[in-house]
PDB file of C-alpha atoms in Angstrom:
ATOM      1  CA  LYS X   1     -12.308  -8.149   1.464  1.00  0.00           C
ATOM      2  CA  THR X   2     -15.799  -7.085   0.869  1.00  0.00           C
ATOM      3  CA  LEU X   3     -15.424  -4.137   3.556  1.00  0.00           C
ATOM      4  CA  THR X   4     -12.159  -3.526   1.434  1.00  0.00           C
ATOM      5  CA  ILE X   5     -13.908  -3.432  -1.739  1.00  0.00           C
ATOM      6  CA  VAL X   6     -16.635  -1.277  -0.225  1.00  0.00           C
ATOM      7  CA  VAL X   7     -14.775   1.437   0.968  1.00  0.00           C
ATOM      8  CA  THR X   8     -12.344   1.912  -2.338  1.00  0.00           C
ATOM      9  CA  ILE X   9     -15.480   1.786  -4.572  1.00  0.00           C
ATOM     10  CA  TYR X  10     -16.263   5.088  -1.945  1.00  0.00           C
ATOM     11  CA  ILE X  11     -13.512   6.418  -2.889  1.00  0.00           C
ATOM     12  CA  ALA X  12     -13.329   6.175  -6.193  1.00  0.00           C
ATOM     13  CA  PHE X  13     -16.389   8.020  -5.816  1.00  0.00           C
ATOM     14  CA  MET X  14     -16.127  10.358  -3.255  1.00  0.00           C
ATOM     15  CA  SER X  15     -12.310  11.450  -3.877  1.00  0.00           C
ATOM     16  CA  PRO X  16     -12.574  13.388  -7.096  1.00  0.00           C
ATOM     17  CA  ALA X  17     -16.333  14.855  -5.856  1.00  0.00           C
ATOM     18  CA  ARG X  18     -14.505  16.439  -3.057  1.00  0.00           C
ATOM     19  CA  ILE X  19     -11.781  17.779  -5.126  1.00  0.00           C
ATOM     20  CA  ALA X  20     -14.659  19.650  -7.557  1.00  0.00           C
ATOM     21  CA  PHE X  21     -16.618  20.763  -4.729  1.00  0.00           C
ATOM     22  CA  GLU X  22     -14.607  21.377  -1.533  1.00  0.00           C
ATOM     23  CA  ARG X  23     -12.978  24.424  -0.658  1.00  0.00           C
ATOM     24  CA  ASN X  24     -10.127  23.182   1.476  1.00  0.00           C
ATOM     25  CA  GLY X  25     -10.152  19.330   3.426  1.00  0.00           C
ATOM     26  CA  VAL X  26      -9.904  21.544   6.996  1.00  0.00           C
ATOM     27  CA  ASP X  27     -12.400  23.916   8.484  1.00  0.00           C
ATOM     28  CA  ASN X  28     -12.022  27.274   9.602  1.00  0.00           C
ATOM     29  CA  GLU X  29     -10.232  26.882  12.597  1.00  0.00           C
ATOM     30  CA  GLY X  30      -7.454  24.341  10.908  1.00  0.00           C
ATOM     31  CA  LYS X  31      -9.414  21.134  12.150  1.00  0.00           C
ATOM     32  CA  LEU X  32     -10.386  17.606  10.195  1.00  0.00           C
ATOM     33  CA  ASN X  33     -14.115  17.850   8.860  1.00  0.00           C
ATOM     34  CA  PHE X  34     -16.182  14.513   9.116  1.00  0.00           C
ATOM     35  CA  VAL X  35     -15.503  13.358   6.362  1.00  0.00           C
ATOM     36  CA  ASP X  36     -11.865  13.446   6.728  1.00  0.00           C
ATOM     37  CA  VAL X  37     -12.267  11.468   9.935  1.00  0.00           C
ATOM     38  CA  ILE X  38     -13.908   9.287   8.354  1.00  0.00           C
ATOM     39  CA  GLU X  39     -11.138   8.356   5.145  1.00  0.00           C
ATOM     40  CA  LEU X  40      -9.060   8.806   7.454  1.00  0.00           C
ATOM     41  CA  LEU X  41     -10.162   5.229   9.483  1.00  0.00           C
ATOM     42  CA  PHE X  42     -10.669   4.594   5.903  1.00  0.00           C
ATOM     43  CA  ASP X  43      -6.910   4.455   5.193  1.00  0.00           C
ATOM     44  CA  LEU X  44      -6.369   2.695   8.549  1.00  0.00           C
ATOM     45  CA  LEU X  45      -8.769   0.252   7.138  1.00  0.00           C
ATOM     46  CA  PHE X  46      -6.476  -0.237   3.541  1.00  0.00           C
ATOM     47  CA  PHE X  47      -2.669  -0.689   6.031  1.00  0.00           C
ATOM     48  CA  LEU X  48      -4.094  -2.833   8.254  1.00  0.00           C
ATOM     49  CA  ASP X  49      -4.686  -4.460   4.944  1.00  0.00           C
ATOM     50  CA  VAL X  50      -1.228  -4.017   3.592  1.00  0.00           C
ATOM     51  CA  ALA X  51      -0.303  -5.233   6.871  1.00  0.00           C
ATOM     52  CA  VAL X  52      -1.616  -8.905   6.534  1.00  0.00           C
ATOM     53  CA  ASN X  53      -1.099  -9.207   2.790  1.00  0.00           C
ATOM     54  CA  LEU X  54       2.444  -9.196   4.048  1.00  0.00           C
ATOM     55  CA  ARG X  55       2.087 -12.540   5.307  1.00  0.00           C
ATOM     56  CA  LEU X  56      -1.428 -13.944   3.182  1.00  0.00           C
ATOM     57  CA  ALA X  57      -0.883 -16.959   1.418  1.00  0.00           C
ATOM     58  CA  TYR X  58      -0.331 -17.071  -2.131  1.00  0.00           C
ATOM     59  CA  PHE X  59      -0.454 -19.945  -5.397  1.00  0.00           C
ATOM     60  CA  GLU X  60       2.450 -19.964  -7.068  1.00  0.00           C
ATOM     61  CA  HIS X  61       2.120 -22.829 -10.094  1.00  0.00           C
ATOM     62  CA  GLY X  62      -0.362 -24.261  -8.308  1.00  0.00           C
ATOM     63  CA  LYS X  63       1.393 -24.854  -4.955  1.00  0.00           C
ATOM     64  CA  LEU X  64      -0.007 -22.528  -1.755  1.00  0.00           C
ATOM     65  CA  ILE X  65       2.951 -20.917  -0.620  1.00  0.00           C
ATOM     66  CA  THR X  66       3.509 -20.297   3.089  1.00  0.00           C
ATOM     67  CA  ASP X  67       7.136 -19.228   3.855  1.00  0.00           C
ATOM     68  CA  GLY X  68       6.444 -16.273   5.162  1.00  0.00           C
ATOM     69  CA  ARG X  69      10.212 -14.422   3.040  1.00  0.00           C
ATOM     70  CA  LYS X  70       8.165 -15.637  -0.051  1.00  0.00           C
ATOM     71  CA  ILE X  71       5.436 -14.070   0.865  1.00  0.00           C
ATOM     72  CA  VAL X  72       6.713 -10.884   1.631  1.00  0.00           C
ATOM     73  CA  MET X  73       9.224 -10.718  -1.498  1.00  0.00           C
ATOM     74  CA  ASN X  74       6.695 -11.788  -3.343  1.00  0.00           C
ATOM     75  CA  TYR X  75       3.699  -8.254  -2.189  1.00  0.00           C
ATOM     76  CA  LEU X  76       7.099  -6.459  -2.371  1.00  0.00           C
ATOM     77  CA  ALA X  77       7.272  -7.070  -5.708  1.00  0.00           C
ATOM     78  CA  MET X  78       3.426  -7.519  -7.232  1.00  0.00           C
ATOM     79  CA  GLY X  79       1.555  -4.300  -5.596  1.00  0.00           C
ATOM     80  CA  PHE X  80       3.235  -3.283  -1.472  1.00  0.00           C
ATOM     81  CA  TRP X  81       4.456   0.001  -3.058  1.00  0.00           C
ATOM     82  CA  VAL X  82       1.438   0.358  -5.161  1.00  0.00           C
ATOM     83  CA  ASP X  83      -0.546   0.384  -2.019  1.00  0.00           C
ATOM     84  CA  MET X  84       1.202   2.131   0.217  1.00  0.00           C
ATOM     85  CA  ALA X  85       1.718   5.140  -1.706  1.00  0.00           C
ATOM     86  CA  ALA X  86      -2.217   4.791  -1.917  1.00  0.00           C
ATOM     87  CA  THR X  87      -2.955   4.452   2.074  1.00  0.00           C
ATOM     88  CA  ILE X  88      -0.497   7.497   2.987  1.00  0.00           C
ATOM     89  CA  PRO X  89      -2.856  10.278   3.728  1.00  0.00           C
ATOM     90  CA  PHE X  90      -0.678  12.774   1.264  1.00  0.00           C
ATOM     91  CA  ASP X  91      -3.404  15.533   1.544  1.00  0.00           C
ATOM     92  CA  LEU X  92      -4.017  15.463   4.919  1.00  0.00           C
ATOM     93  CA  MET X  93      -0.394  15.302   6.490  1.00  0.00           C
ATOM     94  CA  PHE X  94       0.931  18.339   3.733  1.00  0.00           C
ATOM     95  CA  ALA X  95      -2.015  20.575   4.539  1.00  0.00           C
ATOM     96  CA  GLY X  96      -0.361  22.321   6.702  1.00  0.00           C
ATOM     97  CA  LEU X  97       2.860  23.357   5.165  1.00  0.00           C
ATOM     98  CA  VAL X  98       0.523  24.789   2.164  1.00  0.00           C
ATOM     99  CA  LYS X  99      -0.926  28.312   1.492  1.00  0.00           C
ATOM    100  CA  GLY X 100      -3.149  29.506  -0.737  1.00  0.00           C
ATOM    101  CA  THR X 101      -5.569  28.283  -3.863  1.00  0.00           C
ATOM    102  CA  GLN X 102      -2.982  26.649  -6.004  1.00  0.00           C
ATOM    103  CA  GLY X 103      -1.027  24.749  -3.151  1.00  0.00           C
ATOM    104  CA  THR X 104      -4.584  23.750  -2.209  1.00  0.00           C
ATOM    105  CA  VAL X 105      -5.593  22.109  -4.658  1.00  0.00           C
ATOM    106  CA  ALA X 106      -2.220  20.417  -5.404  1.00  0.00           C
ATOM    107  CA  LEU X 107      -2.802  19.057  -2.449  1.00  0.00           C
ATOM    108  CA  LYS X 108      -6.371  17.908  -3.220  1.00  0.00           C
ATOM    109  CA  LEU X 109      -4.883  16.579  -6.495  1.00  0.00           C
ATOM    110  CA  ILE X 110      -1.691  14.364  -4.204  1.00  0.00           C
ATOM    111  CA  GLY X 111      -5.367  12.740  -2.561  1.00  0.00           C
ATOM    112  CA  LEU X 112      -6.572  11.041  -6.105  1.00  0.00           C
ATOM    113  CA  LEU X 113      -4.052   9.146  -5.352  1.00  0.00           C
ATOM    114  CA  ARG X 114      -6.554   6.682  -3.639  1.00  0.00           C
ATOM    115  CA  LEU X 115      -7.880   5.841  -6.852  1.00  0.00           C
ATOM    116  CA  VAL X 116      -4.783   3.487  -7.521  1.00  0.00           C
ATOM    117  CA  ARG X 117      -6.967   1.403  -4.793  1.00  0.00           C
ATOM    118  CA  MET X 118      -9.608   0.280  -7.729  1.00  0.00           C
ATOM    119  CA  LYS X 119      -6.475  -2.354  -9.011  1.00  0.00           C
ATOM    120  CA  ARG X 120      -7.900  -3.614  -6.246  1.00  0.00           C
ATOM    121  CA  LEU X 121     -11.532  -4.618  -7.140  1.00  0.00           C
ATOM    122  CA  THR X 122      -9.253  -7.039 -10.636  1.00  0.00           C
ATOM    123  CA  GLU X 123      -8.154  -8.724  -8.216  1.00  0.00           C
TER     124      GLU X 123
END
């Protein structure tokens, strides 16, 4: 959990900074830059966290719930969809489809979905 919190704080500061100061998310040859690769690794970490949460027991009315079906149903109802939306790198997935400055700005704004991970700091 500590690593997840550290990565979440990094994302919270770096996402807006990248939108404000970078020209685009790829270099002139269409290759991912170093920061993109690091953030993809962070996305992988969060994807693994989602997989763990699908199997992580929880307390309900003071009783530990370990039944796999109940755990999955609880996570689907509580935070799965938000976590997945924040984990999928939509900005990088659609980077090749967008042309022009307005499209690039729109993609960068989609990248702000990663900030939804900040909710983890209150859990």
